[in-house]
XYZ file of N, CA and C in Angstrom:
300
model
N 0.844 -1.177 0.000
C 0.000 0.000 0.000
C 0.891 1.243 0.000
N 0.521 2.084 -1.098
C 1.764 3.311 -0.973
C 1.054 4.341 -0.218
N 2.242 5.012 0.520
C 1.390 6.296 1.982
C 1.171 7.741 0.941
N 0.456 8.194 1.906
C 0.158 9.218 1.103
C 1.242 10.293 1.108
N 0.785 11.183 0.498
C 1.881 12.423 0.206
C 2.463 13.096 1.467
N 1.579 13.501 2.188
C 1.719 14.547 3.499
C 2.334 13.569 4.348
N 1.963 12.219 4.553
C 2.722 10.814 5.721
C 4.267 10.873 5.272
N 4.655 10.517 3.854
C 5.621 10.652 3.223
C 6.747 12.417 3.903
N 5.774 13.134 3.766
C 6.688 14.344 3.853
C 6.918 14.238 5.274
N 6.334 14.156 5.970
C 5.815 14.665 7.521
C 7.232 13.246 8.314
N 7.354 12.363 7.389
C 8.358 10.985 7.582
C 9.889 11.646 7.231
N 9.785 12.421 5.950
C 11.002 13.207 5.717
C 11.627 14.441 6.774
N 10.933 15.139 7.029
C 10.760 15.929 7.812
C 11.446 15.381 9.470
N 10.754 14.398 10.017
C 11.295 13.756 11.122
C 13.055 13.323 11.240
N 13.077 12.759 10.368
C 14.515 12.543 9.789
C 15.489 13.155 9.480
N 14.630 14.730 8.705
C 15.686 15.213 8.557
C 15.869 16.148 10.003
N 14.843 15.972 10.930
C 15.105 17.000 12.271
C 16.544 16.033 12.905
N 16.674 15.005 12.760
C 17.115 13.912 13.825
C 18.751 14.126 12.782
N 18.596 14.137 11.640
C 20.235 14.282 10.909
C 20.839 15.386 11.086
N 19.280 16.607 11.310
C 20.153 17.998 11.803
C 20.508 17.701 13.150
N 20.442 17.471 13.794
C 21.119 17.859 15.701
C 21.728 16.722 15.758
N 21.724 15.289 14.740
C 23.267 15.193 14.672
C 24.569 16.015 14.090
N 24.292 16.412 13.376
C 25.397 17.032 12.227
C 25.613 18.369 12.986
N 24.419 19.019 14.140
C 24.608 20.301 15.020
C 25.997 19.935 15.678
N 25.127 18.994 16.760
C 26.282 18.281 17.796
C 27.750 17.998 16.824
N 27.375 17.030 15.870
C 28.829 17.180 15.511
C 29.724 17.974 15.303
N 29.094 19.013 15.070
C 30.031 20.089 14.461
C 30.731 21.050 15.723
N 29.685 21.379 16.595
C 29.784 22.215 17.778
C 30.884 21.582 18.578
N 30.976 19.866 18.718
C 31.588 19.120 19.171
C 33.212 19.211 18.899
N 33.470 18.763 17.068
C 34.902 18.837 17.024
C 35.133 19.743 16.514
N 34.437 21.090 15.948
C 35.054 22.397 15.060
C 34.822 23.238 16.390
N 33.769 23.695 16.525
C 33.613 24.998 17.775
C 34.126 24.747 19.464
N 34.047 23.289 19.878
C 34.542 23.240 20.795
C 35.832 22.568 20.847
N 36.820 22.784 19.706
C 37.915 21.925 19.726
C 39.066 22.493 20.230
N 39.815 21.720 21.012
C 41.079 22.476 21.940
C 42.207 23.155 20.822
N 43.116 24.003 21.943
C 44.728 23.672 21.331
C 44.490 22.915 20.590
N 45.394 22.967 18.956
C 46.103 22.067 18.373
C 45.226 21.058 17.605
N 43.869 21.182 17.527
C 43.064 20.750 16.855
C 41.798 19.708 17.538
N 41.125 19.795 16.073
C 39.772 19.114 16.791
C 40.009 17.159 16.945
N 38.418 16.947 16.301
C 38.384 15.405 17.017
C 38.704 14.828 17.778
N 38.503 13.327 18.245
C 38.623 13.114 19.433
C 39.890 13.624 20.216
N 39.986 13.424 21.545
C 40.632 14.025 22.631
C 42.031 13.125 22.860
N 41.404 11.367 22.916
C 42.312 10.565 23.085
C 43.754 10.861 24.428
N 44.764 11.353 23.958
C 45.321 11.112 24.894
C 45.498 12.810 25.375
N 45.241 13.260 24.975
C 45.371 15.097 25.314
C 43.552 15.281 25.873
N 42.849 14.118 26.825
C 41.824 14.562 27.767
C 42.820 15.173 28.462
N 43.219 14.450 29.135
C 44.124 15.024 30.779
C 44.436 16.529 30.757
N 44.842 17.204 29.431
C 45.269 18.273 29.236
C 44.159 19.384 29.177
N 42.940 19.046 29.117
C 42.100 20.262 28.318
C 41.700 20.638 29.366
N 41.013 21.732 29.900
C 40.271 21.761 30.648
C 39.020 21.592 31.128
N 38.747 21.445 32.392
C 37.267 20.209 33.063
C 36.180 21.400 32.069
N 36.374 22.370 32.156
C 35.046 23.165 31.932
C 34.982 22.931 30.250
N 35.466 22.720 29.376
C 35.540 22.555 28.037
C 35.972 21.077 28.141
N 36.103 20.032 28.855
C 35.831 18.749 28.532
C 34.115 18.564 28.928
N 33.629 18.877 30.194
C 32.260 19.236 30.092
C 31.833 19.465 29.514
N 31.539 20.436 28.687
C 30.906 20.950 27.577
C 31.028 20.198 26.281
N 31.780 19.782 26.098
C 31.855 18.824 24.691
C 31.434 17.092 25.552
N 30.770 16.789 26.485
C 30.035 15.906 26.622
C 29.255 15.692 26.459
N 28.384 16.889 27.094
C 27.385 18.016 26.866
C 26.981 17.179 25.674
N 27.547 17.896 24.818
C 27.164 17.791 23.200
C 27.408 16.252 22.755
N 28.527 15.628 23.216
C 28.421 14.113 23.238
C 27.690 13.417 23.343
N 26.821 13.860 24.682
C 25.514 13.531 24.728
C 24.300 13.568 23.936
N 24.247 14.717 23.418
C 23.185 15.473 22.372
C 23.449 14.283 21.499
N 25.029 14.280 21.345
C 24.828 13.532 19.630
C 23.959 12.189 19.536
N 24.248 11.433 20.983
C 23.833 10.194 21.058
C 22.650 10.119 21.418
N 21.637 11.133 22.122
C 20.145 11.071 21.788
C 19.770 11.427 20.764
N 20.149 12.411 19.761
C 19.638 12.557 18.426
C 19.646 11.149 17.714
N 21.052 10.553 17.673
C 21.467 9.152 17.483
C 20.589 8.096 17.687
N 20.144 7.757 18.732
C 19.870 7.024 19.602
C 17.843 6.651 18.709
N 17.293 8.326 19.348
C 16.300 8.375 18.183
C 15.961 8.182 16.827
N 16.835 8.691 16.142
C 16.946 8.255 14.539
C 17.062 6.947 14.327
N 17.884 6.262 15.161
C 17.703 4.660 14.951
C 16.607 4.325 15.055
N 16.106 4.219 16.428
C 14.922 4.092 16.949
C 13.409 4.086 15.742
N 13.814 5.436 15.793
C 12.355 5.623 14.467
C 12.591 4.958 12.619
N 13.731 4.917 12.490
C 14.161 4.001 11.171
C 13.608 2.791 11.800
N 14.277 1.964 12.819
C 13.407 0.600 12.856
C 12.164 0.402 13.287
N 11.555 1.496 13.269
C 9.871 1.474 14.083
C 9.631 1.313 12.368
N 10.047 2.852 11.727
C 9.077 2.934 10.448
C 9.600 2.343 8.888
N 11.028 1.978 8.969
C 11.309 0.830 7.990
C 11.412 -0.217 8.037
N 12.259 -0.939 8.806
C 13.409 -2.025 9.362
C 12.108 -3.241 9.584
N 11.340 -2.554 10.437
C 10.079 -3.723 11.173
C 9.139 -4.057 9.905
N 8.515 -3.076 9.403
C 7.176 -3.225 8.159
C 8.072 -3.949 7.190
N 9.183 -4.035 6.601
C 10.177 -5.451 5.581
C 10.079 -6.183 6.620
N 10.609 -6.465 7.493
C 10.619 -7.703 8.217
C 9.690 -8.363 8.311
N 8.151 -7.432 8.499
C 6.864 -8.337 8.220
C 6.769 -8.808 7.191
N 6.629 -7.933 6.282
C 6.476 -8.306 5.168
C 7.143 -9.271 4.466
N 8.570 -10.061 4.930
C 9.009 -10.636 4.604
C 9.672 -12.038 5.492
N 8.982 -12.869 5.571
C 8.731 -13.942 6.812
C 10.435 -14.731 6.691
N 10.686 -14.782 4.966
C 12.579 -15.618 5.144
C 13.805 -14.496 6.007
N 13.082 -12.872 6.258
C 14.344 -12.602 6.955
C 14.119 -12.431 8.247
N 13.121 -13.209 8.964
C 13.234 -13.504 10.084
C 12.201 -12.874 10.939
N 10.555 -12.776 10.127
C 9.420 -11.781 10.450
C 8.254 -12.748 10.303
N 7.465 -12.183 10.723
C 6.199 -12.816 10.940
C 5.414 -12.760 9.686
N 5.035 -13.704 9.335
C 3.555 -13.373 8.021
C 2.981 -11.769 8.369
N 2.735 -10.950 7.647
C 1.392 -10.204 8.035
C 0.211 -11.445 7.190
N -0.621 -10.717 7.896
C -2.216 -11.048 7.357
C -2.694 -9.737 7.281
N -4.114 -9.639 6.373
C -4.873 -8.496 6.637
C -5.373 -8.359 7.545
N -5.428 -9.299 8.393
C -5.956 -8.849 9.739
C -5.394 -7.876 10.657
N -3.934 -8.182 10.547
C -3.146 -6.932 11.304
C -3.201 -6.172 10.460
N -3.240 -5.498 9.426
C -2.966 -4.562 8.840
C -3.984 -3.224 8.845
C-alpha cells in the first residue's frame, strides 16, 4: 500500500530534524569546541584540556547520542520492522490483513 503524500513528507521531515542535531552536535563538538592544536577526538590530550571545556563537549556528546539514539529508533519502528513483516525468510512474521 503506498502512503500518502503529506505521511511521506511529515516521515522526511522527522529525519531530517534527527540528521540535523546530529550534524549540530557534531560540528559544535569537534570544530567549535575543539582544543589547542586541533579538533576530534581528545584521546590522549583529555588530561590536558580543561574540566570546563571537557564538560561541555560531553554536553554535546551527549546530544549527539540522543539525536542518534532516536533516529535509529524511528528508522526501525518505520522501515526495518514493516520489511521484516512483510518478509517472513528474513526472520518476520507473516502479516495477514488482519493486522494490517
Amino acid at each position: 500500500m503506498k502512503r500518502p503524500l503529506w505521511v511521506t513528507i511529515v516521515h522526511g521531515l522527522i529525519l531530517l530534524n534527527f540528521i540535523s542535531g546530529m550534524a549540530y552536535a557534531g560540528f559544535v563538538l569537534f570544530v567549535i569546541l575543539a582544543p589547542e592544536g586541533g579538533g576530534g577526538p581528545l584521546w590522549g590530550r583529555a588530561a590536558e584540556v580543561p574540566m570546563e571545556l571537557l564538560a561541555k563537549r560531553r554536553l554535546y556528546a551527549l546530544e549527539f547520542w540522543v539525536a542518534f539514539s532516536g533516529f535509529a529508533i524511528y528508522l526501525a519502528l518505520t522501515e526495518l520492522l514493516p520489511r521484516m513483516r512483510a518478509n517472513p525468510a528474513a526472520g518476520g512474521s507473516p502479516s495477514t490483513e488482519a493486522d494490517e
